[in-house]
XYZ file of C-alpha atoms in Angstrom:
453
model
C 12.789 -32.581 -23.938
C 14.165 -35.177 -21.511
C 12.151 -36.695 -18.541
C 14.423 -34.751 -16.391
C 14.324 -31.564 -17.771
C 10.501 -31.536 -17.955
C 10.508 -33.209 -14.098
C 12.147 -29.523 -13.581
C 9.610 -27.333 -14.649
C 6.841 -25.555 -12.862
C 3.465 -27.161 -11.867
C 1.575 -24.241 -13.572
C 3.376 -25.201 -16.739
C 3.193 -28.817 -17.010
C -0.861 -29.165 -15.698
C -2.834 -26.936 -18.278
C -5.788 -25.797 -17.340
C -4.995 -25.629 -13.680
C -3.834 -22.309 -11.722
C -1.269 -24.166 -9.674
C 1.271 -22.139 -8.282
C 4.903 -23.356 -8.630
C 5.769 -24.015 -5.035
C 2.338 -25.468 -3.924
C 1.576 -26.146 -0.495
C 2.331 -29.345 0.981
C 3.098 -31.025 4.331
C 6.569 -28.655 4.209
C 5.439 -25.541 3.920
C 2.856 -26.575 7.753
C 6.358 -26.227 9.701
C 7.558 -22.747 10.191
C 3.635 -21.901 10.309
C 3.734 -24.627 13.466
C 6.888 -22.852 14.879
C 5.310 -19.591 14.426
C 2.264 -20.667 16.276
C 4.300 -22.118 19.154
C 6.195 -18.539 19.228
C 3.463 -16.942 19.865
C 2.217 -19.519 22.245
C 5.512 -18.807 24.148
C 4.700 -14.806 24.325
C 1.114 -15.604 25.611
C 1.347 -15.838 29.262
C -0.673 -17.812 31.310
C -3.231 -16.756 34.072
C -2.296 -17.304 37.538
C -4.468 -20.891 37.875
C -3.640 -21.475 34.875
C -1.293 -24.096 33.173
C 1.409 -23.244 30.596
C 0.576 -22.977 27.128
C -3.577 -22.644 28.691
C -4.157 -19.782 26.177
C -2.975 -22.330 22.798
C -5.210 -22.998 19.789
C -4.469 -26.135 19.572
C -5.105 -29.494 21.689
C -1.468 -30.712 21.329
C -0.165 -26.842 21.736
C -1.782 -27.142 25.328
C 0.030 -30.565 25.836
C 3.310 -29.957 24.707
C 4.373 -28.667 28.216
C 3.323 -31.530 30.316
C 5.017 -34.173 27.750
C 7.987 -32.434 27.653
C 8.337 -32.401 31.419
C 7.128 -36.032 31.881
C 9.620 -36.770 29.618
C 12.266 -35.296 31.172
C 11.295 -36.728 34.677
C 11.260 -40.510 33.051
C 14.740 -39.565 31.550
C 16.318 -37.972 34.760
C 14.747 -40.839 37.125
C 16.971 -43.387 36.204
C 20.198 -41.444 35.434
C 20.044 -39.641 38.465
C 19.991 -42.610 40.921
C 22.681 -44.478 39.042
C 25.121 -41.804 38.553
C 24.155 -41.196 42.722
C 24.664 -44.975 43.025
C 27.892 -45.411 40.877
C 29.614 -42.187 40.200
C 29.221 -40.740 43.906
C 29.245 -44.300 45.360
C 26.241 -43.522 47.376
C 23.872 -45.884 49.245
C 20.991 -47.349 46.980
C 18.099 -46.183 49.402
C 19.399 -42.993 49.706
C 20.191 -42.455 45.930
C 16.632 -43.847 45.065
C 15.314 -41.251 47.841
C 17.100 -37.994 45.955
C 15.871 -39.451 42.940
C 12.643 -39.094 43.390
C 12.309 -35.991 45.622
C 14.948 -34.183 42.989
C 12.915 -35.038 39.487
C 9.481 -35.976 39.986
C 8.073 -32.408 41.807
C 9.331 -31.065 38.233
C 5.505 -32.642 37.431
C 4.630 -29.705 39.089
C 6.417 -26.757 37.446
C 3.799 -26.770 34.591
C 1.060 -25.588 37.056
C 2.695 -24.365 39.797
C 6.246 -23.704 39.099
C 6.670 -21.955 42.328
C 5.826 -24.922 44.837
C 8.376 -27.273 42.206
C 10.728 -24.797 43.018
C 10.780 -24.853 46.359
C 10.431 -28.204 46.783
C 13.098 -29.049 44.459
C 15.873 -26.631 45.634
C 15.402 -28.218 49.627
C 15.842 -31.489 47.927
C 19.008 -30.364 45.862
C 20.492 -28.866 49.316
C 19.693 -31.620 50.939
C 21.115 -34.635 48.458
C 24.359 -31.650 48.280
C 24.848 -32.303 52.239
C 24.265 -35.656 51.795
C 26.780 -36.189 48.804
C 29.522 -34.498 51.338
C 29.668 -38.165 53.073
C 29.373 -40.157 49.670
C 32.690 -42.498 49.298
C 34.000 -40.883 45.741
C 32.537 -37.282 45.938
C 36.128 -36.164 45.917
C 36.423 -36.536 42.015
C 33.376 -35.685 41.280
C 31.434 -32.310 40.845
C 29.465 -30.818 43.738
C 27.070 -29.383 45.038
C 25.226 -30.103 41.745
C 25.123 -33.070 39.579
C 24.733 -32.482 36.179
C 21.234 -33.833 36.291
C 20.510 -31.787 39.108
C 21.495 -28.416 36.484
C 19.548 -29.900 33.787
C 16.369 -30.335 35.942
C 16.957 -27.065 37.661
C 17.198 -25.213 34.337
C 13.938 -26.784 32.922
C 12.347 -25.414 36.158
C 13.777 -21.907 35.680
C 12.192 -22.075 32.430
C 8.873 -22.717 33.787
C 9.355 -20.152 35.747
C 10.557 -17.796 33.205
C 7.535 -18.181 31.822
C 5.199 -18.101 34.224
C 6.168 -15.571 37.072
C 6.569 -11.903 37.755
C 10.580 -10.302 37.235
C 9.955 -9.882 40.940
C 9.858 -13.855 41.542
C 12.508 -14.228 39.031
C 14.702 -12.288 40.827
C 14.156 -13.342 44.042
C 14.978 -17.016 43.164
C 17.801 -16.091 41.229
C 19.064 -14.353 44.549
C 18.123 -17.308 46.250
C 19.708 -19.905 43.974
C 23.089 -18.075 44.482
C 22.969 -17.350 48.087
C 22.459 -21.587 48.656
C 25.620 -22.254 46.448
C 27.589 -19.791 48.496
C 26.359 -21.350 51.693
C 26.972 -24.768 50.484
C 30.358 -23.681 49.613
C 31.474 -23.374 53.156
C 31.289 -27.103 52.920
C 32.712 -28.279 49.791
C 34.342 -31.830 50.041
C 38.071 -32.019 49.151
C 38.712 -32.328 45.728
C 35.181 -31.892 44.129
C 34.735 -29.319 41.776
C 32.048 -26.743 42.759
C 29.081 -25.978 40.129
C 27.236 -23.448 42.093
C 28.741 -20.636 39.758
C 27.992 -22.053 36.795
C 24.368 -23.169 38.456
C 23.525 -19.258 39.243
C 25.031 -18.339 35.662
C 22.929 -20.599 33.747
C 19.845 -20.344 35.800
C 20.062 -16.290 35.474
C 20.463 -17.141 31.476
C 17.420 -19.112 31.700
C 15.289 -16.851 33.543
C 16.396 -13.864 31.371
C 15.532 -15.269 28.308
C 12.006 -16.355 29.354
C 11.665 -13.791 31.543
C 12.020 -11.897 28.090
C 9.679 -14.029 26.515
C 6.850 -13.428 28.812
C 7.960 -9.713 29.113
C 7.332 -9.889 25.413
C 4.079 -11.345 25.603
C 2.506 -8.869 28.288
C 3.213 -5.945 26.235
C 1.508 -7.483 23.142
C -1.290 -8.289 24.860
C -1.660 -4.402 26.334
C -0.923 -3.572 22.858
C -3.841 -5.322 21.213
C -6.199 -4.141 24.433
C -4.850 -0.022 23.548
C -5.733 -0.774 20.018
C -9.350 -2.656 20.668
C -10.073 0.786 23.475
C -8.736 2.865 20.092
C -10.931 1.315 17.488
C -14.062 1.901 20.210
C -12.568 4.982 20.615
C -12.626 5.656 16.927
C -15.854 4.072 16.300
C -17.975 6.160 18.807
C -15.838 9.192 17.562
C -17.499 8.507 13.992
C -20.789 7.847 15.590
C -21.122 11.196 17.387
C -19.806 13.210 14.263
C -22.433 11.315 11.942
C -24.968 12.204 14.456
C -23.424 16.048 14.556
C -23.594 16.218 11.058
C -27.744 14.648 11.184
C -28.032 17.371 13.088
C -26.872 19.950 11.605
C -28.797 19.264 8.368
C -32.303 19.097 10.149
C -31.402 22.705 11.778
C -30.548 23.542 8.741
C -33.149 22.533 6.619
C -36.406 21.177 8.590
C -35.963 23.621 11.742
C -35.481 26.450 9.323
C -38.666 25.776 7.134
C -40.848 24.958 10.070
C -39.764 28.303 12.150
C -40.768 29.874 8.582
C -43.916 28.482 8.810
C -44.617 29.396 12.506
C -43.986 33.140 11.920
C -45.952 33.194 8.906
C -48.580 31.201 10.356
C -48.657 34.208 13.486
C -48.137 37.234 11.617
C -51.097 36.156 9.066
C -53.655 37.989 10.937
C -51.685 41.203 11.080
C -50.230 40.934 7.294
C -54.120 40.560 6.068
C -56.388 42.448 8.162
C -60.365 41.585 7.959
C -59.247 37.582 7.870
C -62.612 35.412 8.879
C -62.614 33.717 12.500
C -62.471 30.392 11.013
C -59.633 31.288 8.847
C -57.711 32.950 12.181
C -58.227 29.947 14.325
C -56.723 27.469 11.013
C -53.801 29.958 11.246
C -53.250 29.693 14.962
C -53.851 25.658 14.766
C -50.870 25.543 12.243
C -48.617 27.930 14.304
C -49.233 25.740 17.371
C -48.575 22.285 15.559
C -45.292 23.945 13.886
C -44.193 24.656 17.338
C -45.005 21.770 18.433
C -42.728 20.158 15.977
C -39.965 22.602 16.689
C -39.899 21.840 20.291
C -39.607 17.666 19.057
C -36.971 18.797 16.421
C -35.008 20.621 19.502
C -35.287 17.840 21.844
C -33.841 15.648 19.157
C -31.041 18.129 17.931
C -29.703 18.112 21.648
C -30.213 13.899 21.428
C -27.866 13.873 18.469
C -25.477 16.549 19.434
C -24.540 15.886 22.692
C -22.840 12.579 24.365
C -24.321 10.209 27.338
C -24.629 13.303 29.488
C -26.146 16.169 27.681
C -28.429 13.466 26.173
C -29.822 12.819 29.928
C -30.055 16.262 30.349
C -32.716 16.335 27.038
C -34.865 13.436 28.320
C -35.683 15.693 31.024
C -38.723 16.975 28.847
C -41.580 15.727 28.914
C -42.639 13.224 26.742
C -46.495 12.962 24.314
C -48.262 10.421 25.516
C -51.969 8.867 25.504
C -53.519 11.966 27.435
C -52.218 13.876 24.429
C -53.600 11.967 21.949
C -57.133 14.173 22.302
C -55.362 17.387 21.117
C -53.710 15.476 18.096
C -57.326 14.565 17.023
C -58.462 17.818 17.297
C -55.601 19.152 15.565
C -55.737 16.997 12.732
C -59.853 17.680 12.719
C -59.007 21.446 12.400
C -56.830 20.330 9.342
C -59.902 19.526 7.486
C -59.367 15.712 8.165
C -62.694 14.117 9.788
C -61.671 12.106 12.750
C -63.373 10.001 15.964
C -61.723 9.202 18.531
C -62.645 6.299 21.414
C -60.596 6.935 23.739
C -60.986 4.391 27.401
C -60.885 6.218 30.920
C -57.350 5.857 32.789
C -55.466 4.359 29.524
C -52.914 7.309 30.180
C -52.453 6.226 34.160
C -52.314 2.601 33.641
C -49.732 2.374 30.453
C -45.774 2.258 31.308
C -43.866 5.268 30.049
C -42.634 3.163 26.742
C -46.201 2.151 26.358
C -47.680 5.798 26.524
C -44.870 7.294 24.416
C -45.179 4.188 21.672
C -48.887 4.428 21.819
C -48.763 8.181 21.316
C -46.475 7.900 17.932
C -47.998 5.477 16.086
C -51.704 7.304 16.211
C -49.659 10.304 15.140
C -47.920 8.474 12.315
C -51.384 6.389 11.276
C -53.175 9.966 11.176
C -50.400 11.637 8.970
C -50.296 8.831 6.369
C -54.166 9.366 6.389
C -53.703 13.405 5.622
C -50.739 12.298 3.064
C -52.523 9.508 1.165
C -55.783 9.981 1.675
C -56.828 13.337 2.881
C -60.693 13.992 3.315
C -61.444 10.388 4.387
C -63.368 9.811 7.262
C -60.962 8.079 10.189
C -61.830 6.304 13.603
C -59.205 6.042 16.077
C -59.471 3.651 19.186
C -57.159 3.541 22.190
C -58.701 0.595 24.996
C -57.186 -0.879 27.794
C -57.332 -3.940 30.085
C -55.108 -5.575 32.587
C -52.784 -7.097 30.362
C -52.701 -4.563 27.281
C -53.270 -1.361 25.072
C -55.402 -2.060 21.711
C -54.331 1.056 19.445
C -56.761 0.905 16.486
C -56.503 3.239 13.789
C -58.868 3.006 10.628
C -59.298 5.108 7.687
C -62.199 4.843 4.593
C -60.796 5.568 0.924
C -60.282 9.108 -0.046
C -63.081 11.003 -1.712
C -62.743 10.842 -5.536
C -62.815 14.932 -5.888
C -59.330 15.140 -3.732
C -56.295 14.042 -4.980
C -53.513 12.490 -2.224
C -50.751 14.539 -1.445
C -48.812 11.527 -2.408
C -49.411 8.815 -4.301
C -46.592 6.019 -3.146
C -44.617 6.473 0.167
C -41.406 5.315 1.280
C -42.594 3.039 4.108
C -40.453 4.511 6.584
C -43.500 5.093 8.771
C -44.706 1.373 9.135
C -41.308 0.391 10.180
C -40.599 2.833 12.950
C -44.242 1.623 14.104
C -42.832 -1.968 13.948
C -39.892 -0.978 15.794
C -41.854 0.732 18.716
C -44.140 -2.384 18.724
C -40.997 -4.796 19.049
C -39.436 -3.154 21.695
C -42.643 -2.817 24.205
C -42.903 -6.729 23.174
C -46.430 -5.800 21.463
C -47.707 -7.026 17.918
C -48.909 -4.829 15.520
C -51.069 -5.464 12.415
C -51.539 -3.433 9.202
C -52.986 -3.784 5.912
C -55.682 -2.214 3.230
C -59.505 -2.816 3.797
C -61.735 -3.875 1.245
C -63.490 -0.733 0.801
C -59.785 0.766 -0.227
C -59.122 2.041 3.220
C -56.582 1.105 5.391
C -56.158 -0.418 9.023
C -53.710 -0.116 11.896
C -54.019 -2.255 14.812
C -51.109 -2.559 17.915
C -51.473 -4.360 20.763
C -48.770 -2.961 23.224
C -48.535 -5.209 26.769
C -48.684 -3.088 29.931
C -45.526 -5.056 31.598
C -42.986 -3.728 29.553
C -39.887 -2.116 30.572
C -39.636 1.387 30.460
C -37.299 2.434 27.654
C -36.360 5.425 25.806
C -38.077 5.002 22.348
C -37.928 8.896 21.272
């Protein structure tokens, strides 16, 4: 094969071993993806303080406007004061003068094209007036030079690009009425450009005028579809939390309303039932509706939106002063229990302090009935001026009873952690050495009050 014939074939063929593709990337390819990045730099409009180009990626994106209008201004400088000077044969003071006041406010059209335009159109009507008294205006065309159109066409793209249709009409209208005026006083023989002055301009601003057009509606395009994908997110949300819901009426609510009637109608289904035996029976009818009324509060939580959930919160919520009756609940379970608890703890803890403090004895007592039922537990709630100490300690099990489970998910522990984290409070857990096991929280009284149900 000829050194030709094998310069001709494919990268991936040639370098074995290598997945090169056959057109790879190189400094080429970094054009159009430049030209597409300065199109859509076009379509972004700027804010109203805002230069051109404010909203580009990239440093020399952001420049680009102010170099090409300083270049334009260095080019128009000079030509416009000699052709002034030469062509129209006017005086060098006053062709320096238009100079000036007819390119270098064009500076200003990348910031504030508005002011530039202004400024620049007086200046243009004025070196037009002027120019009527110039010694070879006659042969020459009037009331605007040709660098006068080029400047004033750079403008109207600033503009374009910048300003409301409203603007853009207005100094299209504007444009054309001072040509018509100026027309009145046309010098013999010139040849008048303010036609083709208000055609071009009205080209320019369309086209921009497009551009930007373009741009706004892509921007309320992407802000429709960010309000749709919220939209669509919190739609999913609330039908995950529908269908939560759903399955704990189904399931949990069902079961525990099973136990509650069975629970009541014990004493009437077995007649001659001990007194002990009738109070365990009402103690587990009033802890199963205790639970309903939780499970309710939390079915209208997960079923309903911002509103109906504020209408839920309304009930009241467990807190220290109820932690006495979950003692002697859990003590009528067969489950030996002290409790320590300090004077006023209930009046001086925040709401997310009471609530929080409230849960995790509840949790610490029902992993003691679940893992180690029959062991004797201590619970502690103190208080002081800065903080709540919620201590919870269990011994080991008795060896007769077996636990009601022997390994646990360890979804209790972390909702304690959670509640902990968001009062700002520390909690400590961990086995004993005798094989029982400790909880310890210390929740701060100066926390917010937030919804931790």
């Amino acid at each position: 094969m000829s050194d030709k014939a094998r310069f001709r074939l494919p990268r991936r063929t040639r370098e074995r071993g290598r997945t090169v593709p056959p057109s790879s990337p190189g400094p080429r390819p970094r054009v159009p993806g430049a030209l597409a990045q300065l199109a859509v730099v076009l379509r972004s409009p700027a804010g109203a303080a805002q230069p051109l180009f404010a909203r580009a990626p990239r440093a020399w994106q952001r420049m680009l406007p102010f170099a090409v209008v300083g270049i334009f201004v260095v080019t128009l400088l000079p030509v416009t004061i000699t052709v002034l000077s030469n062509d129209y044969g006017l005086s060098g003071g006053w062709a320096g003068a238009l100079g000036v006041a007819q390119t270098v406010p064009l500076l200003l059209a990348v910031t504030r094209p508005v002011h530039a335009w202004a400024v620049i159109l007086l200046a243009d009507t004025i070196g037009a007036m002027l120019l009527t008294h110039a010694e070879r205006v006659g042969s020459q065309v009037w009331p605007w030079p040709p660098m006068v159109i080029v400047g004033y066409l750079l403008l109207m793209a600033c503009l374009g690009l910048r300003e409301s249709i409203r603007t853009l009409v207005g100094v299209w209208l504007a444009t054309g009425a001072v040509g018509a005026v100026l027309g009145f006083f046309q010098p013999t023989g010139s040849m008048n450009t303010a036609a083709l002055m208000f055609v071009l301009g009205g080209v320019v601003l369309a086209l921009t005028g497009a551009l930007r057009g373009l741009g706004d509606a892509q921007q309320r395009i992407a802000e429709q579809e960010s309000i749709s994908d919220a939209e669509r997110a919190r739609r999913t949300l609330l039908e995950e939390r529908t269908r939560i819901a759903r399955e704990l009426h189904d399931v949990v609510a069902h079961h525990m309303s099973v136990i509650t009637v069975q629970a009541d109608s014990a004493p009437y289904r077995l007649p001659g039932m001990p007194e002990p035996v009738r109070e365990e029976f009402e103690a587990i009818a009033a802890s199963a509706r205790e639970s309903l009324g939780e499970m309710r509060r939390l079915l209208t939580v997960l079923r309903g939106d911002g509103t109906e959930r504020a209408e839920g919160e309304k009930a009241p919520q467990p807190g220290i002063g109820r932690i006495q009756q979950l003692v002697e609940a859990t003590v009528r379970a067969g489950q030996p229990v002290e409790l320590s608890l300090a004077t006023g703890a209930a009046e001086a803890a925040p709401p997310a302090v009471d609530l929080s403090a409230y849960r995790i004895v509840q949790e610490a007592l029902a992993n003691v009935v679940r893992h180690a039922p029959g062991a004797a537990a201590r619970v502690s709630v103190t208080v002081d001026e800065d903080e709540v100490l919620v201590l919870v300690v269990n011994g080991p099990a008795p060896d007769a009873v077996v636990a009601l489970e022997s390994s646990g998910t360890g979804h209790g522990l972390v909702g304690m952690r959670e509640r902990v984290r968001l009062t700002g409070g520390t909690l400590d857990t961990g086995p004993l050495p005798d094989g029982g096991f400790r909880v310890a929280a210390r929740l701060p009284l100066n926390t917010p009050d937030e919804d931790l149900s």
